[in-house]
Every structure is written in structure tokens, then in C-alpha cells.
PDB file of C-alpha atoms in Angstrom:
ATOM      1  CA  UNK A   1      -8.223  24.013 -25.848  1.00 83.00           C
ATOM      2  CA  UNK A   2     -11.766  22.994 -25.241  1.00 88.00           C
ATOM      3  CA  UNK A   3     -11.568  19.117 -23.889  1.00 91.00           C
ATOM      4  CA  UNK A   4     -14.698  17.122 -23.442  1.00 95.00           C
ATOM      5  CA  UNK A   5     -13.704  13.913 -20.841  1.00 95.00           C
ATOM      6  CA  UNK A   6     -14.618  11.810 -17.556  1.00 96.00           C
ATOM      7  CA  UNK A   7     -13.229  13.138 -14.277  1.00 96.00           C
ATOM      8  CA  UNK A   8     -13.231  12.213 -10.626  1.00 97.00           C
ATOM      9  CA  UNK A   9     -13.472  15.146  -8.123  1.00 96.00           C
ATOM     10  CA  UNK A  10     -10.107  14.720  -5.713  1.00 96.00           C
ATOM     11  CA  UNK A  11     -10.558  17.352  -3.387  1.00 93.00           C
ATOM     12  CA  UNK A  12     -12.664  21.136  -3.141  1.00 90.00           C
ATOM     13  CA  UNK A  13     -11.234  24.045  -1.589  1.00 89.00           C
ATOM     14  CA  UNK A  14     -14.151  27.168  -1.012  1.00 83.00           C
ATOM     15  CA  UNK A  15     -12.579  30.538  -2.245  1.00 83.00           C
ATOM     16  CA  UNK A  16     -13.955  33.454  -0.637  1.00 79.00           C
ATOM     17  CA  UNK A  17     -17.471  33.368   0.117  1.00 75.00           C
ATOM     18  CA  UNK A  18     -19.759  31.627  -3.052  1.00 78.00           C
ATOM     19  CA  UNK A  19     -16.412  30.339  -5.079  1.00 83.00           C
ATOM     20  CA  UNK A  20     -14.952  27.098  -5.026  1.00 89.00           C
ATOM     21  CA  UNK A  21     -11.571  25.340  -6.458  1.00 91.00           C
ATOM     22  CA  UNK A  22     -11.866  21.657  -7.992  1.00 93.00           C
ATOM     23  CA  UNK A  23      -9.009  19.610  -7.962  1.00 95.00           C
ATOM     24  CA  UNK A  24     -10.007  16.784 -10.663  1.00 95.00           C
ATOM     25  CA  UNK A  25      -8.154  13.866 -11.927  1.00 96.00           C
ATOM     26  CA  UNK A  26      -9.093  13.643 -15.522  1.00 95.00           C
ATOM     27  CA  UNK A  27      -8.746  10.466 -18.032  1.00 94.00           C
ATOM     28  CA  UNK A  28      -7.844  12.570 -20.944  1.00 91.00           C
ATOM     29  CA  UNK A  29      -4.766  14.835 -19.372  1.00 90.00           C
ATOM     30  CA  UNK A  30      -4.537  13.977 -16.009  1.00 92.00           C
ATOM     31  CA  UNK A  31      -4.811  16.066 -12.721  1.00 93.00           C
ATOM     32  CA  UNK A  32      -6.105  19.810 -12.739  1.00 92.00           C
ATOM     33  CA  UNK A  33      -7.524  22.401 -10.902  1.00 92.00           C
ATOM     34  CA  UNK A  34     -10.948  24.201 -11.806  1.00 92.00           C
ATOM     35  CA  UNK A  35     -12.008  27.342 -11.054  1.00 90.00           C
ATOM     36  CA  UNK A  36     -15.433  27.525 -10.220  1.00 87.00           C
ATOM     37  CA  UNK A  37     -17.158  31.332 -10.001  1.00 82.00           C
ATOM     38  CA  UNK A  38     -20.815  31.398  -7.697  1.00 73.00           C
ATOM     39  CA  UNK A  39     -20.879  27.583  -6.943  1.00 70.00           C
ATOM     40  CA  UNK A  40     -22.721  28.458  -3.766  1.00 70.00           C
ATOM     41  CA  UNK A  41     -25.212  30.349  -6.176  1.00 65.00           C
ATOM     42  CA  UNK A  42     -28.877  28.727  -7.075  1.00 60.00           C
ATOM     43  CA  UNK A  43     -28.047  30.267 -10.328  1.00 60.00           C
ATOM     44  CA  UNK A  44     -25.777  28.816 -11.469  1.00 53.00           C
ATOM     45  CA  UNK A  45     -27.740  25.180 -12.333  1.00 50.00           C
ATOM     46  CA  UNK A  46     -25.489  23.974 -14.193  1.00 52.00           C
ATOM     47  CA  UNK A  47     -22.860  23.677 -11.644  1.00 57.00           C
ATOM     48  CA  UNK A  48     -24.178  22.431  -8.235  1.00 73.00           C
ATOM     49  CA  UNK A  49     -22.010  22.258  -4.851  1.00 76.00           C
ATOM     50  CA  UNK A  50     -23.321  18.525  -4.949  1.00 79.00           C
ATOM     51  CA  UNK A  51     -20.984  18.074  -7.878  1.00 88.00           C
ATOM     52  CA  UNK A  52     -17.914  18.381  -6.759  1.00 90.00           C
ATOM     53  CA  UNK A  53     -17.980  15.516  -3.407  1.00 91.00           C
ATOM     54  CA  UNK A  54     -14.921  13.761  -2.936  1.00 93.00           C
ATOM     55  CA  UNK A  55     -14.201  11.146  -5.244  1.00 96.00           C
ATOM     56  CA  UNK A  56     -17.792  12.003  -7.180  1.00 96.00           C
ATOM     57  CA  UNK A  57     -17.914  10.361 -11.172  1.00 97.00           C
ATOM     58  CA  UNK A  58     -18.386  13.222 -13.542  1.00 96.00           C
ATOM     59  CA  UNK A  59     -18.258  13.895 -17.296  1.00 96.00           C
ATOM     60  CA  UNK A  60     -16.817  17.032 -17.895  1.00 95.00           C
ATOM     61  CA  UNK A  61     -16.417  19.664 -20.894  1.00 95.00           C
ATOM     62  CA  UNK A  62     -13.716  22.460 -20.059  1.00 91.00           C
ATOM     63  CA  UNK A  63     -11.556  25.050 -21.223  1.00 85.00           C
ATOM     64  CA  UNK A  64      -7.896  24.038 -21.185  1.00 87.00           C
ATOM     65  CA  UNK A  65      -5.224  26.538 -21.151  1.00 84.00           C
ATOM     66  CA  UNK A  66      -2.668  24.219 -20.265  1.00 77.00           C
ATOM     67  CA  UNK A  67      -0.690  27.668 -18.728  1.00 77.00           C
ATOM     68  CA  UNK A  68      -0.557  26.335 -15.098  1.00 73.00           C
ATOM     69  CA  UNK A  69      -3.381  28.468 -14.411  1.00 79.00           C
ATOM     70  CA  UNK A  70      -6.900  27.583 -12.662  1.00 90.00           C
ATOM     71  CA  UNK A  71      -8.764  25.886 -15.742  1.00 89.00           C
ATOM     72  CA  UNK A  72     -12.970  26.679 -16.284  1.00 88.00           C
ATOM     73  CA  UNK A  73     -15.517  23.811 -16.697  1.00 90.00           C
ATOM     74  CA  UNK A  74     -18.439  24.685 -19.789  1.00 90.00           C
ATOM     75  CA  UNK A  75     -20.841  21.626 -18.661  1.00 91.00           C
ATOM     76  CA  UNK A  76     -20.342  19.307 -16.047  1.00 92.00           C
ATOM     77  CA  UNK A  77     -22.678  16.324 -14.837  1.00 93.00           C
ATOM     78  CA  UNK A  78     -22.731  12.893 -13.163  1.00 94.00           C
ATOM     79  CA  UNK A  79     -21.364  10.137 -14.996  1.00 95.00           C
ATOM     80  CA  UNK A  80     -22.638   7.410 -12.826  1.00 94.00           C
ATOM     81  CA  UNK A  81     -24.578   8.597  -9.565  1.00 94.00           C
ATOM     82  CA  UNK A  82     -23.583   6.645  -6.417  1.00 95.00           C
ATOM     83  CA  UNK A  83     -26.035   4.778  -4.736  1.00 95.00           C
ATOM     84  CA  UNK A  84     -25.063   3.725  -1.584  1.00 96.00           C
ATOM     85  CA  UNK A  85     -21.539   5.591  -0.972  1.00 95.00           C
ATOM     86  CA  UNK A  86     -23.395   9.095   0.481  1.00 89.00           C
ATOM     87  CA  UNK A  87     -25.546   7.499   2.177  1.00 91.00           C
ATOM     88  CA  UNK A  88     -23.634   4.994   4.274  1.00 93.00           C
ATOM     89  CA  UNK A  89     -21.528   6.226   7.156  1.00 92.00           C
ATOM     90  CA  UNK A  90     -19.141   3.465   6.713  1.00 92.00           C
ATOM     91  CA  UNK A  91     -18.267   4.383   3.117  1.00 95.00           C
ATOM     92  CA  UNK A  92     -18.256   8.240   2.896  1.00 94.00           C
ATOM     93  CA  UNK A  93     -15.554   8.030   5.500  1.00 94.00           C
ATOM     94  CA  UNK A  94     -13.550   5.743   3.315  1.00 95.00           C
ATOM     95  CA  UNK A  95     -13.948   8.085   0.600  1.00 96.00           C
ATOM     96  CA  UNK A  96     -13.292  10.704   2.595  1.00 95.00           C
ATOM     97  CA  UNK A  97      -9.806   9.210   3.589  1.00 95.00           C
ATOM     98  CA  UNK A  98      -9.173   7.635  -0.214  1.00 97.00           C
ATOM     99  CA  UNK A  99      -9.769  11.494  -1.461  1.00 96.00           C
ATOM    100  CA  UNK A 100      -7.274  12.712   1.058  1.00 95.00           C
ATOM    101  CA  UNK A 101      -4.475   9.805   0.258  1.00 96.00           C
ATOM    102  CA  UNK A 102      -4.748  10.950  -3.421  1.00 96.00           C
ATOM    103  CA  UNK A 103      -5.058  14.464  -2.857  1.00 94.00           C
ATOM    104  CA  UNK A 104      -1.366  14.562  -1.144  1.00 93.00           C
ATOM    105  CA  UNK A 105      -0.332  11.819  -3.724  1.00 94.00           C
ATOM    106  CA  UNK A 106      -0.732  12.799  -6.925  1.00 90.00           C
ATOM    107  CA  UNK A 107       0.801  15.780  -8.010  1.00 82.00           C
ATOM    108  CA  UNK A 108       1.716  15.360 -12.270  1.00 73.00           C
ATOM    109  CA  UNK A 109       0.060  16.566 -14.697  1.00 74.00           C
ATOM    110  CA  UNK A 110       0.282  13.983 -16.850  1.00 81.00           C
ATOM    111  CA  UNK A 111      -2.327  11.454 -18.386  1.00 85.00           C
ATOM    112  CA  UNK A 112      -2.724   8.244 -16.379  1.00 89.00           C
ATOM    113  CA  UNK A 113      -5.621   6.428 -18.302  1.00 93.00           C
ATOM    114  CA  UNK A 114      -4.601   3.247 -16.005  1.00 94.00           C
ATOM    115  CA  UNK A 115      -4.773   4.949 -13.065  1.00 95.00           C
ATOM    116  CA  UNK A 116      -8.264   6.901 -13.923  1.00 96.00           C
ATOM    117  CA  UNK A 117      -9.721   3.456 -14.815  1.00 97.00           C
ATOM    118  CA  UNK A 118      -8.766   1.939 -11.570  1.00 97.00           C
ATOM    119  CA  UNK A 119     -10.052   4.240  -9.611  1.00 98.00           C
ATOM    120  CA  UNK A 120     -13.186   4.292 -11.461  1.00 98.00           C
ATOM    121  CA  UNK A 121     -13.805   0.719 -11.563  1.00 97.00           C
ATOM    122  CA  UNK A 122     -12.755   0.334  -7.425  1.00 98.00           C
ATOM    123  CA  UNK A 123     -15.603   3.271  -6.791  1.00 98.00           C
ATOM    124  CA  UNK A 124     -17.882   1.755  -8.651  1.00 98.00           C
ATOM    125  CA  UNK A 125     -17.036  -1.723  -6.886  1.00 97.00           C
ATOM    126  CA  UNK A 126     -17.301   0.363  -3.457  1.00 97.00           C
ATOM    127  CA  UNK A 127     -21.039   1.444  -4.545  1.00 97.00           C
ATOM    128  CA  UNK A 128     -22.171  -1.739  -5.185  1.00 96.00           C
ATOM    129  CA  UNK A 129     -20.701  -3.836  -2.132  1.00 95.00           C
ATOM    130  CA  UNK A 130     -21.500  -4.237   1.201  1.00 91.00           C
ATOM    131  CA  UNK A 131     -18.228  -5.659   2.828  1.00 89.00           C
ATOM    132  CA  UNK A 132     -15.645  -2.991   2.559  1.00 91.00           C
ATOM    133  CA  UNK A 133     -13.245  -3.348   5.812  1.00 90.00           C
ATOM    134  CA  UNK A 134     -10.505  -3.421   3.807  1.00 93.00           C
ATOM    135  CA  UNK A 135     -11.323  -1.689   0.701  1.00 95.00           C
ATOM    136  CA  UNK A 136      -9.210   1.673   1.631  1.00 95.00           C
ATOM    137  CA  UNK A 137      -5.735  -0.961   2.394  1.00 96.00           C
ATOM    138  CA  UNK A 138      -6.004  -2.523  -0.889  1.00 97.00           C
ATOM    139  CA  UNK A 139      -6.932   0.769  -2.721  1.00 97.00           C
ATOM    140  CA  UNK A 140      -4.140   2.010  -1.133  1.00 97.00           C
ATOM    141  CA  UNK A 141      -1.908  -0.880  -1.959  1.00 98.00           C
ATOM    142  CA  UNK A 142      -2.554  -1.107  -5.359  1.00 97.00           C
ATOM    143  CA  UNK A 143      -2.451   2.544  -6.345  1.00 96.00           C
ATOM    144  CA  UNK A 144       1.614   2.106  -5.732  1.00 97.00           C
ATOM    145  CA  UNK A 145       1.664   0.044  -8.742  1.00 96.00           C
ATOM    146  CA  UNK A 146       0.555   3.422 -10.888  1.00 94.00           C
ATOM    147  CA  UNK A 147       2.623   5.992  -8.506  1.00 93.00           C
ATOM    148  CA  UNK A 148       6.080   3.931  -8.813  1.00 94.00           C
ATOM    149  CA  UNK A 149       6.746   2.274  -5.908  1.00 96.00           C
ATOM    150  CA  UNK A 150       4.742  -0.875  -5.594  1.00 97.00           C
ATOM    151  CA  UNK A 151       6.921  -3.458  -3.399  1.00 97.00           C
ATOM    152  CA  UNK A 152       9.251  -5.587  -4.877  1.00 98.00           C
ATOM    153  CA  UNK A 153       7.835  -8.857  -4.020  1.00 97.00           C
ATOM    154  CA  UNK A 154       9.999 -11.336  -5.970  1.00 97.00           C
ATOM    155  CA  UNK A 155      11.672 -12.360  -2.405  1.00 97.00           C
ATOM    156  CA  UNK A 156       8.035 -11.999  -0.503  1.00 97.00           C
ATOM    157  CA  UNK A 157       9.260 -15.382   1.866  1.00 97.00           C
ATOM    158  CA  UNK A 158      12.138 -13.358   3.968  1.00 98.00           C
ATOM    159  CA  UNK A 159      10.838 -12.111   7.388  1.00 98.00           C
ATOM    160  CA  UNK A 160      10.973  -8.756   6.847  1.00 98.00           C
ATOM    161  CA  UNK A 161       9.891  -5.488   4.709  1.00 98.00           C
ATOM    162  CA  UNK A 162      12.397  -2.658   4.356  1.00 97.00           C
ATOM    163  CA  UNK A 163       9.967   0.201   3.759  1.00 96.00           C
ATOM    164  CA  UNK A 164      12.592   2.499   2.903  1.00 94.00           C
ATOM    165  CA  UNK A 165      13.836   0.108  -0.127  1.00 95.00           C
ATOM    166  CA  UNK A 166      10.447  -1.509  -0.683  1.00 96.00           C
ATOM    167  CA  UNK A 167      11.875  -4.690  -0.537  1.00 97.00           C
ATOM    168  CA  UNK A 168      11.729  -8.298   1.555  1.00 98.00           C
ATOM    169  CA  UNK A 169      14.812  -8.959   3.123  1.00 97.00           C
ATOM    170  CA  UNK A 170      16.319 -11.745   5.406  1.00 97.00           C
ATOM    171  CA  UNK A 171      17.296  -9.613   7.823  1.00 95.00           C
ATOM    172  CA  UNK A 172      15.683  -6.755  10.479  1.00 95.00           C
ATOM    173  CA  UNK A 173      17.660  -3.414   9.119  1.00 90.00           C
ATOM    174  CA  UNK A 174      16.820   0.338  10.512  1.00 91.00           C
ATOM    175  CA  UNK A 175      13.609   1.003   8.025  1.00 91.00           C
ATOM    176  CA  UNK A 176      12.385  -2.665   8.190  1.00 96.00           C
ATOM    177  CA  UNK A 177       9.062  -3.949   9.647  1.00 97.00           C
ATOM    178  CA  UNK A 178       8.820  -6.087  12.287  1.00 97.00           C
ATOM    179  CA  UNK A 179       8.107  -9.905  11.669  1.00 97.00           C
ATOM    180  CA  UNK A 180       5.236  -9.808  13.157  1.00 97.00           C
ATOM    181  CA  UNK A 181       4.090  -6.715  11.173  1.00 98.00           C
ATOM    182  CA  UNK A 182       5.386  -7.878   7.546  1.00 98.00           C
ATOM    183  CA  UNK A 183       3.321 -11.132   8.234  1.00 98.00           C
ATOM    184  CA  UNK A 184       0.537  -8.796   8.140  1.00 97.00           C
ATOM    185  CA  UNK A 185       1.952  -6.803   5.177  1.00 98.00           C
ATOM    186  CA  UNK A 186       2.273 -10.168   3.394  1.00 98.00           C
ATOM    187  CA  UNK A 187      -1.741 -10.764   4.156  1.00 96.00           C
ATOM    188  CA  UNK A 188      -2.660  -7.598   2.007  1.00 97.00           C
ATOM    189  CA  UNK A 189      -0.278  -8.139  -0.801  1.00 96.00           C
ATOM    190  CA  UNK A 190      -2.500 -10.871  -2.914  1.00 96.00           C
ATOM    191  CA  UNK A 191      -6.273  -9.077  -1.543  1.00 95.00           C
ATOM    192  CA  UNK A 192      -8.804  -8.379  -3.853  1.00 94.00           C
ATOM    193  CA  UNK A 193     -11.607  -6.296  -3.156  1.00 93.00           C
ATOM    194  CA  UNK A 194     -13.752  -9.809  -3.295  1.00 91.00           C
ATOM    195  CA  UNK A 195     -11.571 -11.318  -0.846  1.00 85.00           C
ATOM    196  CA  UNK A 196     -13.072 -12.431   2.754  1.00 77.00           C
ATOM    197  CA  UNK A 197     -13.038  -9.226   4.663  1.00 75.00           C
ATOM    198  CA  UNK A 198     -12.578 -10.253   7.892  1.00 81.00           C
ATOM    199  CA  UNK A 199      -9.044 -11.563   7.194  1.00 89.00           C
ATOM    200  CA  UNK A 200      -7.883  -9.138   9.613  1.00 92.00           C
ATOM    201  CA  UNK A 201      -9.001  -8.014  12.917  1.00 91.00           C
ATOM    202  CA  UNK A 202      -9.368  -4.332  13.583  1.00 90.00           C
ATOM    203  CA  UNK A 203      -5.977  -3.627  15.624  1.00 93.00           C
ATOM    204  CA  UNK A 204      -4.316  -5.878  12.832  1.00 95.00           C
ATOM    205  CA  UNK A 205      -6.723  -3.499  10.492  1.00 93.00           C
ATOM    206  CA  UNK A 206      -5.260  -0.175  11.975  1.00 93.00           C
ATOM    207  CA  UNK A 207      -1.783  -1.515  12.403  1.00 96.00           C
ATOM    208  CA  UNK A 208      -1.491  -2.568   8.229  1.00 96.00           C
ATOM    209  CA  UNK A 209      -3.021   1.482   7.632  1.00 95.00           C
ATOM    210  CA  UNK A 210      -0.085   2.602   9.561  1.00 95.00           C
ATOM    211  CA  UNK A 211       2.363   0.508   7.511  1.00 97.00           C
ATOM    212  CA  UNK A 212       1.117   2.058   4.555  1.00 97.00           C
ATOM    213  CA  UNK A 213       0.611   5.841   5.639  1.00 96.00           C
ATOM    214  CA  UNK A 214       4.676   5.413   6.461  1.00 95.00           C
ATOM    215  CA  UNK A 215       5.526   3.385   3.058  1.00 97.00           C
ATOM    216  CA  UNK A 216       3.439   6.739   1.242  1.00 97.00           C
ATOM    217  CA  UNK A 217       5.286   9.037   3.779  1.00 95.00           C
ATOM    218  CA  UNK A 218       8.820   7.671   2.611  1.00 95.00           C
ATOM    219  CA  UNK A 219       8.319   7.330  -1.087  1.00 96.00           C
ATOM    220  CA  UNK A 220       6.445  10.577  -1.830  1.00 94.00           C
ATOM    221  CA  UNK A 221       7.559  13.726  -1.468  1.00 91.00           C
ATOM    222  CA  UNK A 222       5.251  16.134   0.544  1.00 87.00           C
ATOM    223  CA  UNK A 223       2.627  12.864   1.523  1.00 92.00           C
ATOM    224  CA  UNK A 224       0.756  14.342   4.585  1.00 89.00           C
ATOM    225  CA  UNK A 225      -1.017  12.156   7.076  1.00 88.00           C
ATOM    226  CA  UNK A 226      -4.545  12.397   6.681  1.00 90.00           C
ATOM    227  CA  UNK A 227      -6.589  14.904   8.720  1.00 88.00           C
ATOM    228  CA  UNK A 228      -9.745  12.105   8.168  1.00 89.00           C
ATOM    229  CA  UNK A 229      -7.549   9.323   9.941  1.00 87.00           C
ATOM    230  CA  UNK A 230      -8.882   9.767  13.526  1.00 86.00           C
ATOM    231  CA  UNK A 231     -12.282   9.767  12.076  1.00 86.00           C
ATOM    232  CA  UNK A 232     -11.392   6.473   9.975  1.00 86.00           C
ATOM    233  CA  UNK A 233     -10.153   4.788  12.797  1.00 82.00           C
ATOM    234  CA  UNK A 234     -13.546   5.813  15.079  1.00 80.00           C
ATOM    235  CA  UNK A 235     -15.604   4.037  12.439  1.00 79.00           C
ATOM    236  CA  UNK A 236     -13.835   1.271  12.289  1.00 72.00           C
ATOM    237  CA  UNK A 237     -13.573   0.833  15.950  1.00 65.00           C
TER     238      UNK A 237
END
């Protein structure tokens, strides 16, 4: 089945010496893998290395076989070049890290249209913004909601998280947070990416990542930690 349909690039893997494989999330059915044949070649134009950087925009025609197989793209370009996110040190090492969290996170292939948008729109906010400190926590946050296991924040005033129930309870169990460390939990919860971003400091910063690298540890099966944390943490330092 020939599909013509926006994609974001999750992750590239090189194959022998000139191929590559494309992991893409697609809006129209969801996450698959690309095969793509000389991408190291100047030959072949129509399907530059440059394309397939983590988390890069593109609008894709392909050849689905639907067989659990490596797929094959026809055409692929950009669908919105970034501006800024390449080019700032600060950024391509969130992207980096956001590409790795979804990489070892999403694993159906099913069509998420909600998802796809969300992550479109946050890149695009990401491009365009110069305050970002917290963009990869609330990214992170938020992309629960469309994985299945957003916290359950209907009792959000008890002291502590259970991160093995994703819950707020009264009391400090074997898989709960400390107080100290939900009251940081709680912080994220309402962010936006517009919010003030110096609402935490950077220990408070690295200790709110760690909550959330366990909660994704915990509630997905296979979740790795990612290789592109130390670096992460250096920028942010």
C-alpha cells in the first residue's frame, strides 16, 4: 500500500557501510521502520543523511507492506525545517534525549494522531523559543497522558507519589516518593511549556528527570535509561 503522510524521524540505526534504518513515527499508521539502501551515497538526492536527524519534521510517501517487514520511502522531504534546534547546543541535546525517551517508549504500531500532533506542535514550540530548561520534564510528563499512565491526580494534596501505582497517597509506602521529592513532582504537574522556567533549580531540575526516568522504567516494559543522560545533565550543569 503506497501511503503519502507527515512523519517525525525517532531514531537511525547505519546498516553496513552506506545503508541506514529509520525508525519513524507516522500520523497516518503510527510507528515504522524504513529501510533505506545508499543513504551515505551523493546519489541518491532524494534521500539525504540530513533527513533522517532525531526528531527531524518530514513529509513522507512510502511503500507499506504492513508484513512486519522493513518498509521503503518513494519521496521524502522536510515538512518544516528547524531553525534554531541544530544549531543550538542546548536544544540538540534535548532532542537528542526526547528521541531516545521515545525510541524505548513507543513500541505499537498503531495510529496515534494525538500523539503525532503533540509532538509536532512541542518541536515546533522548541524551535521557536529560547527558554527551554524544562521543556524535556514536561514533554516527558505529558507524553504519559498518550502512553497510558499519566498520574492519577484527583488526590494531588497527600504528601506522597506512589510511582508504582501512579497515585498520591497519605502515606510513605515502598514505591512512594519522598515528601520532599513529590513537592517537586507536584511543581511539574500543571507546567506549560510557557511557564517561568526557572521554577526549579538545576539539582531540583536533575532530581524531577530522575523521578520520571523511574515512573517510565516501572510502567513500560523494556524502557532503557538513556545513553544521552550524562550528556543532558553536563549541559545543564
Amino acid at each position: 500500500m503506497q501511503v503519502k503522510t507527515k512523519a517525525i524521524v525517532i531514531s537511525s540505526l547505519k546498516y553496513q557501510e552506506k545503508s541506514l534504518i529509520v525508525k519513524c513515527l507516522t500520523q497516518s499508521n503510527g510507528l515504522k521502520s524504513y529501510f533505506v539502501r545508499d543513504a551515505f551515497s551523493s546519489r541518491k538526492s532524494n534521500q539525504k543523511i540530513a533527513y533522517f536527524q532525531p526528531l527531524t519534521l518530514l513529509e513522507i510517501e512510502a511503500v507499506h507492506k504492513n508484513k512486519g517487514t522493513l518498509e521503503n520511502f518513494k519521496e521524502i522531504k522536510i515538512a518544516i525545517p528547524f531553525q534554531t534546534i541544530h544549531s543550538n547546543v542546548f536544544k540538540s541535546t534535548i532532542v537528542m534525549f526526547i528521541s531516545e525517551i521515545l525510541h524505548h517508549s513507543i513500541h505499537e504500531e498503531e495510529k496515534n494522531e494525538y500523539l503525532f500532533s503533540f509532538l509536532e506542535t512541542a518541536l515546533l514550540w522548541l524551535d521557536t523559543h529560547d527558554e527551554t530548561a524544562n521543556f524535556h520534564l514536561i514533554l516527558m510528563l505529558e507524553i504519559t497522558k498518550y502512553l497510558g499512565f499519566y498520574p492519577d491526580i484527583s488526590e494531588i494534596e497527600f504528601p506522597f507519589f506512589d510511582v508504582n501505582e501512579g497515585v498520591f497517597t497519605p502515606f510513605h509506602g515502598i514505591g512512594s516518593l519522598t515528601e520532599h521529592e513529590t513537592n517537586l513532582f507536584k511543581k511539574l504537574i500543571p507546567l506549560k511549556f510557557d511557564n517561568d522556567q526557572k521554577i526549579f533549580h538545576i539539582i531540583e531540575r536533575q532530581i524531577v528527570l530522575k523521578i520520571l526516568i523511574d515512573y517510565f522504567s516501572f510502567h513500560l516494559d523494556g524502557f532503557r535509561k538513556p545513553k544521552s543522560l550524562e550528556v543532558l545533565a553536563a549541559v545543564f550543569s
